[in-house]
Structures are given as structure tokens and as C-alpha cells.
XYZ file of C-alpha atoms in Angstrom:
569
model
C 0.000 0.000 0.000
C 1.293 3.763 -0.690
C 2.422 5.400 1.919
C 1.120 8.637 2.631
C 4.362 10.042 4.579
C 7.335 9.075 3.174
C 11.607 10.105 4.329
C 13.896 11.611 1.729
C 17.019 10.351 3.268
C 19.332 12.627 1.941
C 17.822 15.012 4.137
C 17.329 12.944 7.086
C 19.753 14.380 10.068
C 20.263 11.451 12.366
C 18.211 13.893 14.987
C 15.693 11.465 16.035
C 12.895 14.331 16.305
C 10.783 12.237 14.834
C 11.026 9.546 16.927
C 10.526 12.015 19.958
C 7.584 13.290 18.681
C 5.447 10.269 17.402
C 3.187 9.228 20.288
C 2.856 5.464 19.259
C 6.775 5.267 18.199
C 5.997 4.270 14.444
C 9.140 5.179 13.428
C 11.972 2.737 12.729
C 16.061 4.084 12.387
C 17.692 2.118 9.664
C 21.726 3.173 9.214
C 20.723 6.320 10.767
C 17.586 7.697 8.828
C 14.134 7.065 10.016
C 11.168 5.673 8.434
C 7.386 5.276 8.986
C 6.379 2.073 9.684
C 3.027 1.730 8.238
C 1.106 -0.975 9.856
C 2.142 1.203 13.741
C 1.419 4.593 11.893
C -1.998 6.620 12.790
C -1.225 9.505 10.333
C -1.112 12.023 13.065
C 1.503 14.000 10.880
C 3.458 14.862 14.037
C 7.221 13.792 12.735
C 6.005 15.723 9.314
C 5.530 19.118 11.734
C 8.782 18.166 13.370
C 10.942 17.592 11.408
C 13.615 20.287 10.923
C 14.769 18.923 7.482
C 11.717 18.619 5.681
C 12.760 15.403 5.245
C 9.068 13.961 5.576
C 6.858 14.128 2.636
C 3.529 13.873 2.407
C 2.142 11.815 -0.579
C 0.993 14.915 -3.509
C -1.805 14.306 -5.378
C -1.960 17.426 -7.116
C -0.770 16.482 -10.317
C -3.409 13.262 -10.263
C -6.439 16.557 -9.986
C -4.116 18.066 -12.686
C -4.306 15.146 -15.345
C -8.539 14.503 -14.281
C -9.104 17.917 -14.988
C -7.053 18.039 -18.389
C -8.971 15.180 -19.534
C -12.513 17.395 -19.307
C -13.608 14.651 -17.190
C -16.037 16.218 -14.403
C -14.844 17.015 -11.236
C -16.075 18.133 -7.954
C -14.210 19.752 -4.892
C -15.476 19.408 -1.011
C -13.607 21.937 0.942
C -13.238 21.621 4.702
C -15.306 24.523 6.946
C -11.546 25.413 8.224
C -10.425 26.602 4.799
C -11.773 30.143 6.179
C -8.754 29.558 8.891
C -6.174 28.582 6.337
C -6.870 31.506 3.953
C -8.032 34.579 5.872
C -9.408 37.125 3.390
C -10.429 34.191 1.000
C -14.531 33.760 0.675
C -15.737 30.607 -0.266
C -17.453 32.267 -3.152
C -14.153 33.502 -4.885
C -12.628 29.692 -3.871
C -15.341 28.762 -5.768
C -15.239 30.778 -9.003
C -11.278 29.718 -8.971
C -11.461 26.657 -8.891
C -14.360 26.485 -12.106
C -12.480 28.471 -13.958
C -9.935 25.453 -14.470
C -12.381 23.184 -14.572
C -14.402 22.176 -11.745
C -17.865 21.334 -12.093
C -19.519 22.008 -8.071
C -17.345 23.191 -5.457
C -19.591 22.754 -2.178
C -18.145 22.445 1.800
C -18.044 19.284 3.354
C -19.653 21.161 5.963
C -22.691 19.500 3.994
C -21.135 15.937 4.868
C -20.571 17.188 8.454
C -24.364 18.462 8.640
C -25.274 14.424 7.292
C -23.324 12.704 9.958
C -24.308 15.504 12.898
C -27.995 13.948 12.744
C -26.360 9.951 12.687
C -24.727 11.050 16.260
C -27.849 12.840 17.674
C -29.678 9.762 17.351
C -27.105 8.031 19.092
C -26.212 10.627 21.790
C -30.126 9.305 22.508
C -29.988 5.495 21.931
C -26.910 4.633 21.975
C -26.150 2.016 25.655
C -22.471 2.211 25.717
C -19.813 5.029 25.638
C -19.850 6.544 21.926
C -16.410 7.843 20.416
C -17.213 9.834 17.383
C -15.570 8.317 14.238
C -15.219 11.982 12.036
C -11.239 11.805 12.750
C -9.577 9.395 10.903
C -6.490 9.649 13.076
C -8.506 9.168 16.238
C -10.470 5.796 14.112
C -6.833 4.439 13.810
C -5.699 5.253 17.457
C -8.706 3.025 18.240
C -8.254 -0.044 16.172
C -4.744 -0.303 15.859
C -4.000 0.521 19.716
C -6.799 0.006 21.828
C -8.770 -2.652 19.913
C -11.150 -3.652 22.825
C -13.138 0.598 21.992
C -13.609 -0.491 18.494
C -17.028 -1.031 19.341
C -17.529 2.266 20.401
C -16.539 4.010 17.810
C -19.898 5.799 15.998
C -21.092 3.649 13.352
C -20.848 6.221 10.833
C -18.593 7.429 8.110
C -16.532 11.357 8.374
C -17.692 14.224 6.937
C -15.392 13.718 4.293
C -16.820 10.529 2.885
C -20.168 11.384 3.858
C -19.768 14.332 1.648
C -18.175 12.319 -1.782
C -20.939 10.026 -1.486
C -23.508 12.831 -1.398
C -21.493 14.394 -4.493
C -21.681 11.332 -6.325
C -25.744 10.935 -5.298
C -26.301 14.165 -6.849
C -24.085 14.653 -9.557
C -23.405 10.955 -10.763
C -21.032 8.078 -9.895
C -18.877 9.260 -12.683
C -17.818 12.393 -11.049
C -14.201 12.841 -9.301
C -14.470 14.356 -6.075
C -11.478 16.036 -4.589
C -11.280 16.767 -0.695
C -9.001 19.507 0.387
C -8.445 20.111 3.973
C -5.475 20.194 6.789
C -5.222 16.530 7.606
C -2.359 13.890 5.902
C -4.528 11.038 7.411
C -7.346 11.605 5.165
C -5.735 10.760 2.179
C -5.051 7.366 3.446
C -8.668 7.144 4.436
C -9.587 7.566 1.122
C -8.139 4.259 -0.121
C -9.513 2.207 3.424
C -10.853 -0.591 1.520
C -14.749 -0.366 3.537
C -14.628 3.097 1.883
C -12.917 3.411 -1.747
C -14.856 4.917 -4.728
C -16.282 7.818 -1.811
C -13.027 10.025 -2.207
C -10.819 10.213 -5.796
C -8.041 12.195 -4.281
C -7.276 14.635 -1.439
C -5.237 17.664 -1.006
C -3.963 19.490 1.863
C -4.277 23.271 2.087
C -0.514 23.187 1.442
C -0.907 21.808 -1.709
C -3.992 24.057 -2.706
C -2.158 26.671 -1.326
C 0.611 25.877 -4.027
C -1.341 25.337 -6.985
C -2.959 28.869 -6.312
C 0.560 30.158 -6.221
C 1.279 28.410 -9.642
C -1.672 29.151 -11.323
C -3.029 32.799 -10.036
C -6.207 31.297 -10.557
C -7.477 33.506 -7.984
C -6.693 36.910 -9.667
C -7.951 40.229 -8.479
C -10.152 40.701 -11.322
C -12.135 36.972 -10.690
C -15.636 37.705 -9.701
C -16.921 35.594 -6.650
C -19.522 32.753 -7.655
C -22.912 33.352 -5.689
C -24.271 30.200 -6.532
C -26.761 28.866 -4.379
C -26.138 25.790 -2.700
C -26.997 24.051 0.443
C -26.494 25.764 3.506
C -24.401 23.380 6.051
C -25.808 25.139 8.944
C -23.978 24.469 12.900
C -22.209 21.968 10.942
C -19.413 24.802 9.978
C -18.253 24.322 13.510
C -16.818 21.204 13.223
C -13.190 22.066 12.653
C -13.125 23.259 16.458
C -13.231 21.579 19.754
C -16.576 20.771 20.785
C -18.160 21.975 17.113
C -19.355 18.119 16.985
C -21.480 18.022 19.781
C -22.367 21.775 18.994
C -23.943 20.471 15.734
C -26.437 18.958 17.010
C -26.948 19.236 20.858
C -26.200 21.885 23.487
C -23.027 20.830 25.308
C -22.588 22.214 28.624
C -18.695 21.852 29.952
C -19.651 20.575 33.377
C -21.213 17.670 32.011
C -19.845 14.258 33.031
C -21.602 12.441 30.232
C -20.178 14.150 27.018
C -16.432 14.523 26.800
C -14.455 16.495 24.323
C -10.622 15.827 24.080
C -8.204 17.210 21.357
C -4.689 16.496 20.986
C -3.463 12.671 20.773
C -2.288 12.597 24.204
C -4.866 13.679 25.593
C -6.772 10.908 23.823
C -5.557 8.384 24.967
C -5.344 9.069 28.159
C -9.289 9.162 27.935
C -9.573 5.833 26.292
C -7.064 4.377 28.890
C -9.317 5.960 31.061
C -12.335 4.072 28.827
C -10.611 0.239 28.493
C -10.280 0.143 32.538
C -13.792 1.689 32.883
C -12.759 4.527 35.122
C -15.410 6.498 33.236
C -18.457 6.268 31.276
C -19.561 8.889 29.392
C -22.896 8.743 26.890
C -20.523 10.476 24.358
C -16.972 11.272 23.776
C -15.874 14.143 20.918
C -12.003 12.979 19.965
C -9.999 14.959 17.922
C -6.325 13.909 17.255
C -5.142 17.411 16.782
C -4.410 20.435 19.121
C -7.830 22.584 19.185
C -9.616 20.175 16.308
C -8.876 20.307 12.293
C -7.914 23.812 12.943
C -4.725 22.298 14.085
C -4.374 19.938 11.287
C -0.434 18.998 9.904
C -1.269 20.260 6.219
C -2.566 23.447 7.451
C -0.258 26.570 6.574
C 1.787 27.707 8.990
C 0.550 31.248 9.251
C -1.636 32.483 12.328
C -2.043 30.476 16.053
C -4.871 28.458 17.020
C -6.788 30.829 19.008
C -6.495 32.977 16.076
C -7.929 30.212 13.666
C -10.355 29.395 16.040
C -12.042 32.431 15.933
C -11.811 32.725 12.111
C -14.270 29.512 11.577
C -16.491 30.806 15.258
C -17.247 33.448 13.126
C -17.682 32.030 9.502
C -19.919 28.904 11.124
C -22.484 31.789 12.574
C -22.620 33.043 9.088
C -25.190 29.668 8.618
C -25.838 28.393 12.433
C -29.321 29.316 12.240
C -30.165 27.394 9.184
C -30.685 23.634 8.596
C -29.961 20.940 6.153
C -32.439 19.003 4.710
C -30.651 14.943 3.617
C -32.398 14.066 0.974
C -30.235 10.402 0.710
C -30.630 7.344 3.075
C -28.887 7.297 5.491
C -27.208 3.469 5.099
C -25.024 5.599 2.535
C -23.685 7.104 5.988
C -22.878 3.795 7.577
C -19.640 2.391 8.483
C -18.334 -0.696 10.555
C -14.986 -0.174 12.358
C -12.449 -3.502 12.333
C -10.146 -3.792 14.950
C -6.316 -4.368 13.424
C -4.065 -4.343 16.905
C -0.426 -3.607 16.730
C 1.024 -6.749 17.665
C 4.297 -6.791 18.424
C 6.760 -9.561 19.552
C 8.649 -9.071 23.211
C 12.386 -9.785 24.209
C 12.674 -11.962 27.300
C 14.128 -9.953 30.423
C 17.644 -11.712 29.725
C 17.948 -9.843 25.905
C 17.118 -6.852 27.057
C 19.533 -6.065 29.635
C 22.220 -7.720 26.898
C 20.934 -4.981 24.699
C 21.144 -2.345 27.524
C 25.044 -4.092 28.399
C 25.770 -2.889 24.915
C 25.691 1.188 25.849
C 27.406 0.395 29.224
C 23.733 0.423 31.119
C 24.488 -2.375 33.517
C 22.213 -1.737 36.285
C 18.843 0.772 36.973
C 21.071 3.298 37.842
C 22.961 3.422 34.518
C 19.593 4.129 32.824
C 19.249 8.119 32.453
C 15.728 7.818 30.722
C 17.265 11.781 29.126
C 15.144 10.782 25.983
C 17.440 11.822 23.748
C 17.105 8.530 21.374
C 13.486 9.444 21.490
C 12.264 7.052 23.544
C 10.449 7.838 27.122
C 12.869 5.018 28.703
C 16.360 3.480 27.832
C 14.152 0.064 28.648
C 11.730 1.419 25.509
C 14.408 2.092 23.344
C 16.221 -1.382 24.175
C 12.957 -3.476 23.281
C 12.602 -0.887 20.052
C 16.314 -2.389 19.184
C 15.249 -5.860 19.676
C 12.425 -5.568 17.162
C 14.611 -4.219 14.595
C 12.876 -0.365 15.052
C 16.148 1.134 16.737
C 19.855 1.412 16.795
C 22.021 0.686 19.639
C 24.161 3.762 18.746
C 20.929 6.060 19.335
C 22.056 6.435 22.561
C 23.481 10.027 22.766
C 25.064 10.480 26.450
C 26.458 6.838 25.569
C 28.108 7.903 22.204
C 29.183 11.431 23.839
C 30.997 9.598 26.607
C 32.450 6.768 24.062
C 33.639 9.606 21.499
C 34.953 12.161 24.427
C 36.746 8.594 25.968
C 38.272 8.438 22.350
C 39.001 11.692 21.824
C 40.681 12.365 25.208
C 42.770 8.907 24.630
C 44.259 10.179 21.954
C 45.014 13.347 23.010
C 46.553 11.650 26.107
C 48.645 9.511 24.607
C 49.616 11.506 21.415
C 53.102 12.413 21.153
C 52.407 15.960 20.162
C 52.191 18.906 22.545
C 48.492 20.244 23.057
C 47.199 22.806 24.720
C 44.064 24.710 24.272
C 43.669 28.367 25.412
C 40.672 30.980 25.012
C 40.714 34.204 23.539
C 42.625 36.152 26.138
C 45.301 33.470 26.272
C 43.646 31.434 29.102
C 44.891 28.062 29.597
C 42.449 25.432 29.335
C 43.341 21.965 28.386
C 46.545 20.423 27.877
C 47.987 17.230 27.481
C 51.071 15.087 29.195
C 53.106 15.848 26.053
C 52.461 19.752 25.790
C 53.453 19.300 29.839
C 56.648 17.071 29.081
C 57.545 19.653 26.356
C 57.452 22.307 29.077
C 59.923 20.766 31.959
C 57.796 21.972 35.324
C 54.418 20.465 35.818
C 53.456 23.899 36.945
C 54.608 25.727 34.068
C 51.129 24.469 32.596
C 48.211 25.567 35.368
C 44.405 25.647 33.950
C 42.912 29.107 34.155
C 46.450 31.073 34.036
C 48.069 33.216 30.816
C 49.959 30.880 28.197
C 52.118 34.180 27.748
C 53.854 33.968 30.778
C 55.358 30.478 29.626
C 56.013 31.409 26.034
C 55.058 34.194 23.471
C 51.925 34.011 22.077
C 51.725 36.730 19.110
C 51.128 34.317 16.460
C 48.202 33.318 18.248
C 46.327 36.548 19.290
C 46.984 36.755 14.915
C 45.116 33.721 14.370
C 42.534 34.937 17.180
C 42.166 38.041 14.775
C 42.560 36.679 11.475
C 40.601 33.249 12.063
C 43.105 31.697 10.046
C 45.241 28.458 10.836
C 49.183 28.536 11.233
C 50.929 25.151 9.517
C 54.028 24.429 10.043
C 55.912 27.400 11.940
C 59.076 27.140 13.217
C 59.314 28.328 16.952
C 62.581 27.886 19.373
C 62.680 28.171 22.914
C 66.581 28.507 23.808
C 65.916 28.735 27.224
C 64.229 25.119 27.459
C 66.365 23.615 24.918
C 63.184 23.384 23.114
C 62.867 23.452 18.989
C 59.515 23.004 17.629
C 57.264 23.079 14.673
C 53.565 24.637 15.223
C 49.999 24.519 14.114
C 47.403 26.907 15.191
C 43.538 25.930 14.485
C 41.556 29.167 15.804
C 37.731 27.352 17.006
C 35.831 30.573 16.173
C 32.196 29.321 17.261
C 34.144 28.848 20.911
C 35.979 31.128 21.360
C 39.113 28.944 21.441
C 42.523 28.541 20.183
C 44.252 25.042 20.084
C 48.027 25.027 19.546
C 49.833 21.732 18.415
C 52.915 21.412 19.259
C 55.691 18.967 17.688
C 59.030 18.501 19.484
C 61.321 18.194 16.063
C 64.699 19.739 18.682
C 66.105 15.784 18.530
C 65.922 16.072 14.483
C 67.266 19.888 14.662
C 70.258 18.594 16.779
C 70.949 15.226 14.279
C 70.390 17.977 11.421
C 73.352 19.763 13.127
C 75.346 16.887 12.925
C 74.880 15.658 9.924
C 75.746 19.086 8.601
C 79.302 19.119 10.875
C 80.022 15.536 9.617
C 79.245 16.781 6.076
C 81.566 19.767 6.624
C 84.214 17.474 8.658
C 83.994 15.421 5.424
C 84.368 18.143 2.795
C 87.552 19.720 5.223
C 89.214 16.382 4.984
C 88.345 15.894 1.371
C 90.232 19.218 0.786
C 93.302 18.123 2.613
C 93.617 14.607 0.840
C 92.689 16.538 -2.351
C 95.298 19.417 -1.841
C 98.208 16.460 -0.690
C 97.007 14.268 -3.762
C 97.743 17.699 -6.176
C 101.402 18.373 -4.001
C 102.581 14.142 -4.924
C 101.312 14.729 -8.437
C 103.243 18.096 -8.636
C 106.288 16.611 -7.035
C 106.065 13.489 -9.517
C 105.461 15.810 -11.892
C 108.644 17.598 -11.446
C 110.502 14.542 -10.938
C 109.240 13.209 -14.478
C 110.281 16.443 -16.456
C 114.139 16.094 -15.147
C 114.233 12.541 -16.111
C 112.803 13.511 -19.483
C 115.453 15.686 -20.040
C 117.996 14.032 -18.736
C 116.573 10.917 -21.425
C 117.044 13.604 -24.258
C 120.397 14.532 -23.658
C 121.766 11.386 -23.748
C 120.181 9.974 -26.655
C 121.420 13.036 -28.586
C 124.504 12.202 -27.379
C 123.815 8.519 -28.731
C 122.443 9.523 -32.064
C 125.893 12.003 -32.787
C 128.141 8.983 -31.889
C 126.603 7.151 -34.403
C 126.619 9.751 -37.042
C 130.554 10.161 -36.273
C 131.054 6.510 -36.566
C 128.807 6.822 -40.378
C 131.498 9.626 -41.107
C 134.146 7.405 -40.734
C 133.350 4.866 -43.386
């Protein structure tokens, strides 16, 4: 089945908002980004509200009312009473006219639906011998059968406004027509598709996405006249969007009153029907709306204006028609509806794999459990049984994975071989590790809370305080401490914070030093042997050039005794 919320996980954060926000915990963390699991999901459209990355969607079906319309096939809108609250300014007459003008062929308020179902629950208000929880909110209808199965039975026997109203549309104008809801609530476009009720509703918008296709299309231009066409008249009905606008539809509900109940907001809810199941109360009727102040508080309502304020925008646009009546010309079995229980059921880890789970983020007793929430999860217990049904991650434990990273972190620090100390903007010691205190002879040389510049100067990094910059790789001696070292400065600008790294290179200054006297040592004696070498060749040279001569006098010598001895023949 499609999914009406959906997670884009390139923009889910690892922030588990969602998680702390969904009040049944349908929610599942998979490699770090969440998901809605379906079959625990009541639609509320909490983690959508939440969620700081927009990384929940809610299923679109604008471009499905797009196509229908394109087609010329005939369509029909039902717009929920709290549009007035959504779009302050906007009539329902020029809403209307916009929304023929591409194409529609009846816009009417499901107000009219709401009027339908107002007379199913006076009847029962009357007849009814057993607690009845009205059935117009689909997230409340969910709540019910998925989580407390044993109040199906008392939810009201009759359809929402919303498919009371597509079925009406469909009486009237033909089975063949495409009715489009638009209204603040996600869950109703999954109601749509409930199997007991397909065929009712073709597609639903939120006032998001009307809001956006008004924005796209300027269908409702300045110069659109409003359409004044009479239509039925939806009477108290109008009031339904608001807290007690049920029961105000069709009896007079005094506050004091033990026997009707209205509740609004999902927590409150349930408390009620835990309340119900143990049969600490029992109240003729019980008015249950999921969000904060009714369907004024719906998920796909725009963000603009506070409850109160929206409040009193459909107060005043229900006693517009209050006085009036609505005559249901249909029977009523097209109003009908049996609710099925479908209980979350949910396998359980034995005592034993839960506190193995718990073992594995160092929670070895009750007193290791901080219950902060942070994972999302009321308890640490919760979130270990959430683990063990595959809907969690061990490493969703925040003060767990802050301790194991700062136990990391500060190991090595501790143990790494460069200096490091961290000081604030003024110069302020405040960290340092055994190396940076090794480097520095005196363990009190280093004291928290006192000036680095009285140890060593620190010019370079009041720069890097200024410029915001990082130093690599300067070359800094301190004579007096026999100390050579090469520097990096990494200014933290969003603390206010300075960290200098130190690297004690005076060991490879001093072999540097003697590799450069053995080199010169080297090159002195490869002078001398070279300058004694040239003095034997010189000497041998000399001693070669009087031999040579002496060699040519005396075979001149020979060669003229020979020519005297030639004379003498």
C-alpha cells in the first residue's frame, strides 16, 4: 500500500525528532535515517511538523487533480469549513469561481457531509447504551483499532464528513464524477483508499498543496468575480473544525457535564480511552480529535496564524449559517460504516535480551539508565525493546556515544606524542595534554585558568585569534628550554578557542646539526687529501720532467756517436 508520509534520506539528520515526537513510536532508524512504519502509523503528521529537514513528505496528489481535470472529465471539490482559517481574506465564493475556472464542475463544503453525519450522532447521543467515540477523525479511528482494539465497538457507526460528503457528491451529480477533498489533515488521504470506503473520495489535497497550486496558477486573480451560486447551507455543521463543534452540531453541550467529553490532541486521547478500556469512566458520548484545538490544528494546514487565532476565524464564519438547517435528501445506510479492529502486535524480548541490549551502551544496572530521551524514547528500557524488534539502533544512545567519542578523543590526546594545549581568547589556559606538559619541563609551568604568555610568546596566536586563520608548520625555538619546535594553530571561532599543536622536532634539529658538521668534517678532509694528492702529483710531476730531459740529452749524445762513426766509413 502507498504510503502517505514518506523520508527523503538525503535530508534525514540522524536527529531522532521524529522519533521524539510520534506518540505510538511508528518510526523505525535504519543506518541512521528514520522511516514510517506503516502498519504502527496513525497519520497524526506529528514527525512531518517536526521535522527540521523537511525530510518527511507527504504523498501529492496534485498532479493526479491536474491530469482529471485536463482530460474534461467532471470534477467536484469538497472543501473543509476550516479553509476560512487557512486563507483569511479568501470567501468561499471567490474559492469557488477559482477553482471552475480550471475546470471544476460544483465546489460545495463538506460542511454539507458534516451536517449528514451531525444527525447519525444525535440519534445516538439518545440510543446509543455504551460510551460513543465519534468516528469523524480518521487519526482518532486508527488510534482506536490499531492501539486500543477492545473501543472499536464504540466508535460511531458512521462514516466522516469527508466521505459522507463524496458520497452525497456522487448521489447528486453521478457516480462518474471525481471528487477532490481539500483540507489540513495527511490522514485523510489514506482514508480515502480504506478498503470499507474506496470509490467515496478520488483524491485529497492538503491546504498546502492548494495553497501551491494557487501560487502556480493565479487562478485567484484580483479581477475573478466571486460565484454566488446557491447551494446548500451546512448550517452548525461549519463548527466542526473546532473543539466541541461536533457536539455543537447537534446538541447543546454544557462543559460541566460528566456524560459528554471532548478531548483534542493525541495525548490527551488516549489518556481518555485508557481511562475508557479500565472503565474509570463512562460517558454517553466522547468528541475525539487527534489534533491540538480540532482540524484547525491539522499537519497540512499553513503555517501562518495560532490556534486561538484560527479558532475564531471559523467561530465566526460557522455563525454566518448556524441558524439554518440541512435538509438529507439520501438514506442514510449511505452514511454507515463498521470499524475492524487491526491491533499492533508486536513480539517481546525476554528480560535476559534486554539487559544484553542495555550491556551494549554500558547500562548495567537501573542506575545506569538516564531515561534523558534523547534517542526518542520515554525510557532506555523502551528504546532497548525498540532495538530488539529491529525499530532502533544501539548507537541512538546520545550520552552513551558522547561519553564513548569524548573517551576516544581524550585517549588520543593523552597519549599523542604531540604537545596540546588549548587556550581561550585572552590566552587562558584550558586543556593540555602530558606531552604539551613534558615539552614544558615543570608540571606547573602548565596551570588551567592562568596566561599561556607567561610560559612562552603568544603573538602568532592573538593573529590567528584576529585573522581566524590556521598557522601550519611554523618554526618556533625556545633557547631557554632547549626546546625546537614546529607549530599549528587551528583558531575554534564558534568557541571562542585557540588550540596550539605542538611537535618537538629539537632531537631532528640537533641530528640535522650533525649531519651538517660531519658533512663539513667530510668536505675539510676531502680538501686536505685533495690538496696532498695535487702536491705528490706536482712533485712526480717535477721529478718526471728532469728525467725527461735528462733521457734527451743522452740519446742526442747517442744519435751524434753514431753519425761520427757513419762519417768514418
Amino acid at each position: 500500500m502507498k504510503q502517505a508520509i514518506t523520508t527523503q534520506k538525503v535530508n534525514c539528520q540522524d536527529c531522532h525528532r521524529c522519533v521524539r515526537s510520534c506518540p505510538v513510536k511508528a518510526i523505525g532508524i535504519d543506518g541512521g535515517h528514520a522511516r514510517v512504519v506503516l502498519d504502527k502509523c496513525i497519520l497524526c503528521g506529528e514527525c512531518v511538523v517536526e521535522c527540521p529537514q523537511n525530510a518527511k513528505q507527504v504523498e501529492n496528489q496534485l498532479n493526479i487533480v491536474k491530469q482529471v481535470l485536463a482530460t474534461g472529465s467532471p470534477v467536484a471539490f469538497s472543501i473543509a469549513p476550516s479553509f476560512i482559517a487557512a486563507f483569511p481574506g479568501l470567501s468561499m465564493e471567490k474559492l469557488r469561481a477559482g477553482l471552475k475556472k480550471i475546470g471544476a464542475r460544483a465546489v460545495e463544503e463538506t460542511a454539507v457531509g458534516a451536517a449528514a453525519v451531525s444527525e447519525v450522532y444525535g440519534n445516538l447521543l439518545d440510543t446509543a447504551e455504551y460510551p460513543v467515540i465519534s468516528a469523524c477523525c480518521p487519526v482518532v479511528t486508527r488510534l482506536v483499532e490499531k492501539y486500543y482494539p477492545e473501543l472499536t465497538g464504540n466508535l460511531a457507526p458512521v462514516v466522516s464528513p469527508m466521505i459522507a460528503h463524496g458520497r452525497i457528491l456522487k448521489q447528486k451529480l453521478g457516480k462518474d464524477i471525481f471528487v477532490v477533498f481539500i483540507g489540513p489533515c495527511i490522514a485523510k488521504i489514506a482514508e480515502g483508499r480504506d478498503s470499507d470506503l474506496a470509490g467515496s473520495i478520488d483524491a485529497v489535497l492538503t491546504f498546502d498543496h492548494l495553497n501551491l497550486w494557487i501560487a502556480e496558477t493565479n487562478i485567484l486573480d484580483d479581477s475573478l468575480a466571486e460565484d454566488f451560486m446557491a447551494l446548500d447551507t451546512p448550517g452548525p455543521s461549519r463548527f466542526f473544525p473546532i473543539t466541541g463543534g461536533i457536539l455543537k452540531s447537534f446538541t447543546e453541550h454544557d462543559e460541566t457535564d460528566s456524560d459528554v467529553i471532548t478531548v483534542h490532541g493525541i495525548k490527551n486521547c488516549m489518556e481518555v480511552f485508557d481511562c475508557l478500556s479500565q472503565w474509570q469512566i463512562s460517558p454517553r458520548f466522547v468528541e475525539a480529535l487527534a489534533c491540538e484545538g480540532g482540524c484547525i490544528g491539522g499537519p497540512g494546514f499553513l503555517v501562518e496564524g495560532g490556534t486561538p487565532v484560527r479558532r475564531a476565524r471559523v467561530v465566526e464564519f460557522a455563525k454566518q449559517s448556524a441558524e439554518k438547517s440541512l435538509d438529507f435528501p439520501f438514506p442514510k445506510t449511505i452514511l454507515s460504516r463498521t470499524h475492524i479492529a487491526t491491533p499492533v502486535l508486536e513480539m517481546q524480548p525476554s528480560e535476559i535480551e534486554i539487559r544484553e541490549i542495555l550491556a551494549q551502551t554500558a547500562k548495567f544496572s537501573k542506575s545506569d539508565e538516564k531515561n534523558c530521551g534523547a534517542c526518542g524514547y520515554n525510557t532506555c528500557r523502551e528504546k532497548a525493546i525498540a532495538v530488539w524488534q529491529g525499530l532502533a539502533e544501539v548507537d541512538m544512545c546520545i550520552p552513551y556515544m558522547k561519553t564513548k567519542a569524548e573517551s576516544f578523543s581524550n585517549m588520543v590526546i593523552y597519549n599523542s606524542l604531540n604537545g596540546i594545549v588549548v587556550v581561550d581568547e585572552d590566552m587562558l589556559i584550558q586543556e593540555f595534554n602530558p606531552a604539551a606538559e613534558k615539552m614544558f619541563g615543570q608540571s606547573a609551568d602548565l596551570i588551567k585558568g592562568t596566561a599561556l604568555a607567561r610560559i612562552i610568546d603568544c603573538s602568532h596566536l592573538l593573529q590567528t585569534v584576529k585573522t581566524q586563520e590556521k598557522i601550519v608548520g611554523r618554526r618556533v625555538e625556545y633557547a631557554e628550554r632547549n626546546l625546537i619546535t614546529e607549530q599549528m594553530v587551528l583558531p575554534i571561532r564558534e568557541h571562542n578557542m585557540v588550540i596550539l599543536i605542538l611537535t618537538d622536532i629539537t632531537e631532528q634539529e640537533l641530528k640535522e646539526k650533525e649531519r651538517q658538521k660531519v658533512k663539513l668534517e667530510t668536505i675539510d678532509k676531502a680538501a686536505e687529501i685533495i690538496n696532498r694528492q695535487m702536491h705528490v702529483a706536482q712533485e712526480i710531476a717535477g721529478l718526471l720532467g728532469e728525467t725527461t730531459g735528462e733521457t734527451k740529452a743522452a740519446l742526442l749524445d747517442l744519435v751524434g756517436l753514431l753519425k761520427e762513426r757513419d762519417n768514418r766509413r
